[in-house]
Amino acid sequence: MYARDVAGQTLTFGVSGLLWNRSLVMYDRETNSLWSHILGEAMQGRLQGTRLRQLPSVMTDWKTWSRDHPDTTVLWISRTSTEYRREFYRRPEQFVIGIAEHGKPKAWGFDELARTSAVNDQWNDTPVLVALDRESMTARLYDRTIDDRSLTFRVAEGNRVIDQETKSTWEPTTGRAIAGPLAGRYLKPLPGIVSYKHVWFKFHPNSD
């Protein structure tokens, strides 16, 4: 997901019908520049080299989303492709969640996350939590700093995510503490991208 404001102008995007590295290419109606939907970067045209600001987003199923956000609204778009369901991730080794801001790409495999559900790591000098809700196969990326303190997370009985410092319990799909001293607090979400592993490394060959 990207913000579509560039240099004080709001762009309107459409599908160009072209492919680059077998991936969708967008265009904007204002300048007719061509954009990579994976990089969020204009590859050709007047805005070549410009990057869109990436926003945190969630790929999940309706059951999980509506549970976490009961007052949500929905944009229903008719499609002709196969329905998106949790079974899409039946081979987790094919998928990663990655981040590529500031020219420092890094990705974490769904196969590893399926085993551990919570990975404490560093990216771009930021302590991060990579979390996976195994029931819905929802992967999220968070800054694990609260009040200038880095928390360390582990998975306890019942697939609960708990930080070792305060023993608070957290929802992996929302980053919200639901029990313990930090109840009601949220981890800051980072703009992670869920991608096929081979596609991610095609666009980010130097990724960790």
PDB file of C-alpha atoms in Angstrom:
ATOM      1  CA  MET A   1       0.000   0.000   0.000  1.00  0.00           C
ATOM      2  CA  TYR A   2       1.324   3.431  -0.958  1.00  0.00           C
ATOM      3  CA  ALA A   3       0.448   7.072  -0.377  1.00  0.00           C
ATOM      4  CA  ARG A   4      -0.217   8.576  -3.806  1.00  0.00           C
ATOM      5  CA  ASP A   5       0.828  12.162  -3.079  1.00  0.00           C
ATOM      6  CA  VAL A   6       4.042  13.168  -4.855  1.00  0.00           C
ATOM      7  CA  ALA A   7       5.588  16.647  -4.625  1.00  0.00           C
ATOM      8  CA  GLY A   8       2.285  18.254  -3.633  1.00  0.00           C
ATOM      9  CA  GLN A   9       0.300  16.452  -6.344  1.00  0.00           C
ATOM     10  CA  THR A  10      -2.143  13.581  -5.839  1.00  0.00           C
ATOM     11  CA  LEU A  11      -1.678  10.937  -8.521  1.00  0.00           C
ATOM     12  CA  THR A  12      -4.369   8.661  -9.949  1.00  0.00           C
ATOM     13  CA  PHE A  13      -3.140   5.163 -10.777  1.00  0.00           C
ATOM     14  CA  GLY A  14      -4.289   2.498 -13.188  1.00  0.00           C
ATOM     15  CA  VAL A  15      -3.045  -0.805 -14.578  1.00  0.00           C
ATOM     16  CA  SER A  16      -0.869  -0.296 -17.658  1.00  0.00           C
ATOM     17  CA  GLY A  17      -1.291  -3.819 -19.072  1.00  0.00           C
ATOM     18  CA  LEU A  18       2.508  -4.170 -19.129  1.00  0.00           C
ATOM     19  CA  LEU A  19       4.715  -6.533 -17.143  1.00  0.00           C
ATOM     20  CA  TRP A  20       8.222  -6.046 -15.772  1.00  0.00           C
ATOM     21  CA  ASN A  21       9.972  -9.113 -14.364  1.00  0.00           C
ATOM     22  CA  ARG A  22       6.599 -10.832 -14.828  1.00  0.00           C
ATOM     23  CA  SER A  23       5.029  -8.380 -12.348  1.00  0.00           C
ATOM     24  CA  LEU A  24       2.332  -5.735 -12.736  1.00  0.00           C
ATOM     25  CA  VAL A  25       3.244  -2.253 -13.972  1.00  0.00           C
ATOM     26  CA  MET A  26       1.088   0.731 -12.972  1.00  0.00           C
ATOM     27  CA  TYR A  27       0.799   4.122 -14.646  1.00  0.00           C
ATOM     28  CA  ASP A  28      -0.363   7.469 -13.318  1.00  0.00           C
ATOM     29  CA  ARG A  29      -2.869   9.480 -15.342  1.00  0.00           C
ATOM     30  CA  GLU A  30      -1.272  12.824 -14.506  1.00  0.00           C
ATOM     31  CA  THR A  31       2.190  12.197 -16.037  1.00  0.00           C
ATOM     32  CA  ASN A  32       1.828   8.778 -17.747  1.00  0.00           C
ATOM     33  CA  SER A  33       4.884   7.578 -15.854  1.00  0.00           C
ATOM     34  CA  LEU A  34       5.222   3.799 -15.440  1.00  0.00           C
ATOM     35  CA  TRP A  35       5.573   2.408 -11.912  1.00  0.00           C
ATOM     36  CA  SER A  36       6.667  -0.917 -10.424  1.00  0.00           C
ATOM     37  CA  HIS A  37       3.947  -2.026  -8.026  1.00  0.00           C
ATOM     38  CA  ILE A  38       6.471  -3.994  -5.949  1.00  0.00           C
ATOM     39  CA  LEU A  39       9.085  -1.229  -5.662  1.00  0.00           C
ATOM     40  CA  GLY A  40       6.629   1.683  -5.624  1.00  0.00           C
ATOM     41  CA  GLU A  41       9.073   3.461  -7.939  1.00  0.00           C
ATOM     42  CA  ALA A  42       8.576   5.220 -11.274  1.00  0.00           C
ATOM     43  CA  MET A  43      10.667   3.286 -13.791  1.00  0.00           C
ATOM     44  CA  GLN A  44       9.934   5.395 -16.869  1.00  0.00           C
ATOM     45  CA  GLY A  45       8.477   8.803 -17.635  1.00  0.00           C
ATOM     46  CA  ARG A  46       8.549  12.288 -16.142  1.00  0.00           C
ATOM     47  CA  LEU A  47       8.655  10.974 -12.570  1.00  0.00           C
ATOM     48  CA  GLN A  48      11.342   8.336 -13.196  1.00  0.00           C
ATOM     49  CA  GLY A  49      13.259   7.624  -9.989  1.00  0.00           C
ATOM     50  CA  THR A  50      10.481   8.921  -7.723  1.00  0.00           C
ATOM     51  CA  ARG A  51       9.391   6.550  -4.952  1.00  0.00           C
ATOM     52  CA  LEU A  52       5.964   6.431  -3.362  1.00  0.00           C
ATOM     53  CA  ARG A  53       5.743   6.471   0.434  1.00  0.00           C
ATOM     54  CA  GLN A  54       4.858   2.989   1.630  1.00  0.00           C
ATOM     55  CA  LEU A  55       2.134   2.563   4.256  1.00  0.00           C
ATOM     56  CA  PRO A  56       1.731  -0.345   6.694  1.00  0.00           C
ATOM     57  CA  SER A  57      -0.939  -2.780   5.507  1.00  0.00           C
ATOM     58  CA  VAL A  58      -2.250  -6.237   6.377  1.00  0.00           C
ATOM     59  CA  MET A  59      -2.865  -9.326   4.239  1.00  0.00           C
ATOM     60  CA  THR A  60      -5.308 -11.494   6.167  1.00  0.00           C
ATOM     61  CA  ASP A  61      -8.609 -13.318   5.878  1.00  0.00           C
ATOM     62  CA  TRP A  62     -12.011 -11.765   6.485  1.00  0.00           C
ATOM     63  CA  LYS A  63     -12.639 -13.739   9.685  1.00  0.00           C
ATOM     64  CA  THR A  64      -9.516 -12.317  11.321  1.00  0.00           C
ATOM     65  CA  TRP A  65      -9.940  -8.774  10.018  1.00  0.00           C
ATOM     66  CA  SER A  66     -13.607  -8.477  11.022  1.00  0.00           C
ATOM     67  CA  ARG A  67     -12.815  -9.878  14.481  1.00  0.00           C
ATOM     68  CA  ASP A  68     -10.090  -7.288  15.054  1.00  0.00           C
ATOM     69  CA  HIS A  69     -11.999  -4.443  13.355  1.00  0.00           C
ATOM     70  CA  PRO A  70     -15.743  -5.095  13.781  1.00  0.00           C
ATOM     71  CA  ASP A  71     -16.733  -1.596  12.559  1.00  0.00           C
ATOM     72  CA  THR A  72     -14.712  -1.788   9.348  1.00  0.00           C
ATOM     73  CA  THR A  73     -15.976  -0.931   5.875  1.00  0.00           C
ATOM     74  CA  VAL A  74     -15.181  -3.042   2.819  1.00  0.00           C
ATOM     75  CA  LEU A  75     -14.453  -2.286  -0.829  1.00  0.00           C
ATOM     76  CA  TRP A  76     -15.881  -5.167  -2.850  1.00  0.00           C
ATOM     77  CA  ILE A  77     -14.195  -5.581  -6.247  1.00  0.00           C
ATOM     78  CA  SER A  78     -15.350  -8.267  -8.658  1.00  0.00           C
ATOM     79  CA  ARG A  79     -12.501 -10.492  -9.803  1.00  0.00           C
ATOM     80  CA  THR A  80     -12.141 -13.402 -12.154  1.00  0.00           C
ATOM     81  CA  SER A  81      -9.131 -15.021 -10.439  1.00  0.00           C
ATOM     82  CA  THR A  82      -9.138 -17.697  -7.741  1.00  0.00           C
ATOM     83  CA  GLU A  83     -10.479 -16.600  -4.362  1.00  0.00           C
ATOM     84  CA  TYR A  84      -7.891 -15.623  -1.752  1.00  0.00           C
ATOM     85  CA  ARG A  85      -8.028 -18.078   1.149  1.00  0.00           C
ATOM     86  CA  ARG A  86      -5.731 -19.256   3.928  1.00  0.00           C
ATOM     87  CA  GLU A  87      -4.899 -22.351   1.853  1.00  0.00           C
ATOM     88  CA  PHE A  88      -2.966 -19.957  -0.406  1.00  0.00           C
ATOM     89  CA  TYR A  89      -0.058 -20.410   2.052  1.00  0.00           C
ATOM     90  CA  ARG A  90      -0.135 -24.212   2.155  1.00  0.00           C
ATOM     91  CA  ARG A  91       3.551 -24.127   1.077  1.00  0.00           C
ATOM     92  CA  PRO A  92       4.980 -21.498   3.444  1.00  0.00           C
ATOM     93  CA  GLU A  93       8.505 -21.915   2.086  1.00  0.00           C
ATOM     94  CA  GLN A  94       7.353 -20.037  -1.011  1.00  0.00           C
ATOM     95  CA  PHE A  95       6.575 -16.792   0.856  1.00  0.00           C
ATOM     96  CA  VAL A  96       8.335 -14.022   2.747  1.00  0.00           C
ATOM     97  CA  ILE A  97       7.441 -10.803   4.500  1.00  0.00           C
ATOM     98  CA  GLY A  98       9.995  -8.136   3.684  1.00  0.00           C
ATOM     99  CA  ILE A  99      10.800  -4.459   4.024  1.00  0.00           C
ATOM    100  CA  ALA A 100      12.911  -2.404   1.653  1.00  0.00           C
ATOM    101  CA  GLU A 101      12.804   1.214   2.786  1.00  0.00           C
ATOM    102  CA  HIS A 102      15.990   3.305   2.821  1.00  0.00           C
ATOM    103  CA  GLY A 103      17.714   0.900   0.428  1.00  0.00           C
ATOM    104  CA  LYS A 104      18.190  -1.789   3.084  1.00  0.00           C
ATOM    105  CA  PRO A 105      15.967  -4.728   2.091  1.00  0.00           C
ATOM    106  CA  LYS A 106      15.434  -7.615   4.463  1.00  0.00           C
ATOM    107  CA  ALA A 107      12.962 -10.507   4.431  1.00  0.00           C
ATOM    108  CA  TRP A 108      11.809 -13.313   6.718  1.00  0.00           C
ATOM    109  CA  GLY A 109      10.498 -16.649   5.428  1.00  0.00           C
ATOM    110  CA  PHE A 110       7.032 -17.919   6.251  1.00  0.00           C
ATOM    111  CA  ASP A 111       8.530 -21.376   6.822  1.00  0.00           C
ATOM    112  CA  GLU A 112      10.635 -20.055   9.708  1.00  0.00           C
ATOM    113  CA  LEU A 113       7.717 -18.012  11.055  1.00  0.00           C
ATOM    114  CA  ALA A 114       5.421 -21.048  10.883  1.00  0.00           C
ATOM    115  CA  ARG A 115       7.807 -22.801  13.294  1.00  0.00           C
ATOM    116  CA  THR A 116       8.420 -19.935  15.722  1.00  0.00           C
ATOM    117  CA  SER A 117       5.535 -17.419  15.243  1.00  0.00           C
ATOM    118  CA  ALA A 118       7.654 -14.589  16.697  1.00  0.00           C
ATOM    119  CA  VAL A 119      11.143 -13.519  15.596  1.00  0.00           C
ATOM    120  CA  ASN A 120      13.120 -10.795  17.387  1.00  0.00           C
ATOM    121  CA  ASP A 121      15.473  -9.142  14.922  1.00  0.00           C
ATOM    122  CA  GLN A 122      17.103  -5.885  13.809  1.00  0.00           C
ATOM    123  CA  TRP A 123      16.482  -3.940  10.605  1.00  0.00           C
ATOM    124  CA  ASN A 124      18.113  -0.617   9.738  1.00  0.00           C
ATOM    125  CA  ASP A 125      19.165  -0.194  13.410  1.00  0.00           C
ATOM    126  CA  THR A 126      15.533  -0.706  14.478  1.00  0.00           C
ATOM    127  CA  PRO A 127      14.594  -3.579  16.813  1.00  0.00           C
ATOM    128  CA  VAL A 128      11.767  -5.407  15.046  1.00  0.00           C
ATOM    129  CA  LEU A 129       9.271  -8.156  15.813  1.00  0.00           C
ATOM    130  CA  VAL A 130       8.187 -10.377  12.928  1.00  0.00           C
ATOM    131  CA  ALA A 131       4.992 -12.146  13.959  1.00  0.00           C
ATOM    132  CA  LEU A 132       2.820 -14.775  12.320  1.00  0.00           C
ATOM    133  CA  ASP A 133      -0.674 -15.768  13.387  1.00  0.00           C
ATOM    134  CA  ARG A 134      -0.609 -19.399  12.294  1.00  0.00           C
ATOM    135  CA  GLU A 135      -4.389 -19.843  12.252  1.00  0.00           C
ATOM    136  CA  SER A 136      -4.940 -17.135   9.639  1.00  0.00           C
ATOM    137  CA  MET A 137      -1.353 -17.057   8.246  1.00  0.00           C
ATOM    138  CA  THR A 138      -1.267 -13.314   8.883  1.00  0.00           C
ATOM    139  CA  ALA A 139       2.311 -11.963   8.972  1.00  0.00           C
ATOM    140  CA  ARG A 140       3.097  -8.587  10.546  1.00  0.00           C
ATOM    141  CA  LEU A 141       6.222  -6.500  11.082  1.00  0.00           C
ATOM    142  CA  TYR A 142       6.522  -4.188  14.105  1.00  0.00           C
ATOM    143  CA  ASP A 143       8.977  -1.883  15.811  1.00  0.00           C
ATOM    144  CA  ARG A 144       9.366  -3.625  19.182  1.00  0.00           C
ATOM    145  CA  THR A 145      10.333  -0.453  21.059  1.00  0.00           C
ATOM    146  CA  ILE A 146       7.961   0.893  23.727  1.00  0.00           C
ATOM    147  CA  ASP A 147       8.904   4.011  25.732  1.00  0.00           C
ATOM    148  CA  ASP A 148      12.513   3.853  24.502  1.00  0.00           C
ATOM    149  CA  ARG A 149      12.830   0.232  25.669  1.00  0.00           C
ATOM    150  CA  SER A 150      13.266  -2.719  23.314  1.00  0.00           C
ATOM    151  CA  LEU A 151      10.985  -5.613  24.194  1.00  0.00           C
ATOM    152  CA  THR A 152      11.883  -9.252  23.587  1.00  0.00           C
ATOM    153  CA  PHE A 153       9.042 -11.532  22.557  1.00  0.00           C
ATOM    154  CA  ARG A 154       8.403 -15.247  22.846  1.00  0.00           C
ATOM    155  CA  VAL A 155       5.513 -17.584  22.111  1.00  0.00           C
ATOM    156  CA  ALA A 156       3.910 -19.238  25.141  1.00  0.00           C
ATOM    157  CA  GLU A 157       1.328 -21.993  25.521  1.00  0.00           C
ATOM    158  CA  GLY A 158      -1.742 -21.429  23.372  1.00  0.00           C
ATOM    159  CA  ASN A 159       0.303 -19.482  20.789  1.00  0.00           C
ATOM    160  CA  ARG A 160       0.225 -16.403  23.003  1.00  0.00           C
ATOM    161  CA  VAL A 161       2.899 -13.767  22.250  1.00  0.00           C
ATOM    162  CA  ILE A 162       4.444 -12.446  25.478  1.00  0.00           C
ATOM    163  CA  ASP A 163       7.229  -9.937  26.070  1.00  0.00           C
ATOM    164  CA  GLN A 164       9.866 -11.048  28.549  1.00  0.00           C
ATOM    165  CA  GLU A 165      10.337  -7.614  30.125  1.00  0.00           C
ATOM    166  CA  THR A 166       6.765  -6.949  31.353  1.00  0.00           C
ATOM    167  CA  LYS A 167       5.046 -10.326  30.758  1.00  0.00           C
ATOM    168  CA  SER A 168       2.321  -8.533  28.780  1.00  0.00           C
ATOM    169  CA  THR A 169       0.372 -10.572  26.208  1.00  0.00           C
ATOM    170  CA  TRP A 170       0.096  -9.245  22.645  1.00  0.00           C
ATOM    171  CA  GLU A 171      -2.072  -9.901  19.598  1.00  0.00           C
ATOM    172  CA  PRO A 172       0.176 -10.825  16.641  1.00  0.00           C
ATOM    173  CA  THR A 173      -2.339  -9.532  14.075  1.00  0.00           C
ATOM    174  CA  THR A 174      -2.783  -6.043  15.576  1.00  0.00           C
ATOM    175  CA  GLY A 175       0.296  -5.431  17.739  1.00  0.00           C
ATOM    176  CA  ARG A 176      -1.975  -4.611  20.689  1.00  0.00           C
ATOM    177  CA  ALA A 177      -1.234  -5.657  24.269  1.00  0.00           C
ATOM    178  CA  ILE A 178      -4.350  -7.359  25.620  1.00  0.00           C
ATOM    179  CA  ALA A 179      -3.156  -8.295  29.120  1.00  0.00           C
ATOM    180  CA  GLY A 180      -0.435  -7.278  31.564  1.00  0.00           C
ATOM    181  CA  PRO A 181       1.140  -3.934  32.506  1.00  0.00           C
ATOM    182  CA  LEU A 182       1.136  -2.700  28.886  1.00  0.00           C
ATOM    183  CA  ALA A 183      -2.492  -3.629  28.144  1.00  0.00           C
ATOM    184  CA  GLY A 184      -3.989  -1.217  25.615  1.00  0.00           C
ATOM    185  CA  ARG A 185      -0.629  -0.180  24.135  1.00  0.00           C
ATOM    186  CA  TYR A 186       0.250  -0.831  20.502  1.00  0.00           C
ATOM    187  CA  LEU A 187       3.509  -1.690  18.775  1.00  0.00           C
ATOM    188  CA  LYS A 188       4.273   0.570  15.830  1.00  0.00           C
ATOM    189  CA  PRO A 189       3.553  -1.314  12.563  1.00  0.00           C
ATOM    190  CA  LEU A 190       6.198  -1.184   9.835  1.00  0.00           C
ATOM    191  CA  PRO A 191       5.413  -1.393   6.097  1.00  0.00           C
ATOM    192  CA  GLY A 192       6.143  -5.066   5.475  1.00  0.00           C
ATOM    193  CA  ILE A 193       5.350  -6.598   2.092  1.00  0.00           C
ATOM    194  CA  VAL A 194       4.114 -10.182   1.745  1.00  0.00           C
ATOM    195  CA  SER A 195       5.579 -11.643  -1.429  1.00  0.00           C
ATOM    196  CA  TYR A 196       6.540 -14.815  -3.174  1.00  0.00           C
ATOM    197  CA  LYS A 197      10.134 -15.510  -2.149  1.00  0.00           C
ATOM    198  CA  HIS A 198      11.445 -15.739  -5.720  1.00  0.00           C
ATOM    199  CA  VAL A 199       9.759 -12.442  -6.643  1.00  0.00           C
ATOM    200  CA  TRP A 200      11.170 -10.648  -3.608  1.00  0.00           C
ATOM    201  CA  PHE A 201      14.743 -11.656  -4.439  1.00  0.00           C
ATOM    202  CA  LYS A 202      14.251 -10.849  -8.116  1.00  0.00           C
ATOM    203  CA  PHE A 203      13.496  -7.239  -7.179  1.00  0.00           C
ATOM    204  CA  HIS A 204      15.824  -7.155  -4.145  1.00  0.00           C
ATOM    205  CA  PRO A 205      18.753  -9.443  -5.029  1.00  0.00           C
ATOM    206  CA  ASN A 206      20.900  -8.005  -2.205  1.00  0.00           C
ATOM    207  CA  SER A 207      18.265  -8.582   0.458  1.00  0.00           C
ATOM    208  CA  ASP A 208      19.197 -10.164   3.790  1.00  0.00           C
TER     209      ASP A 208
END
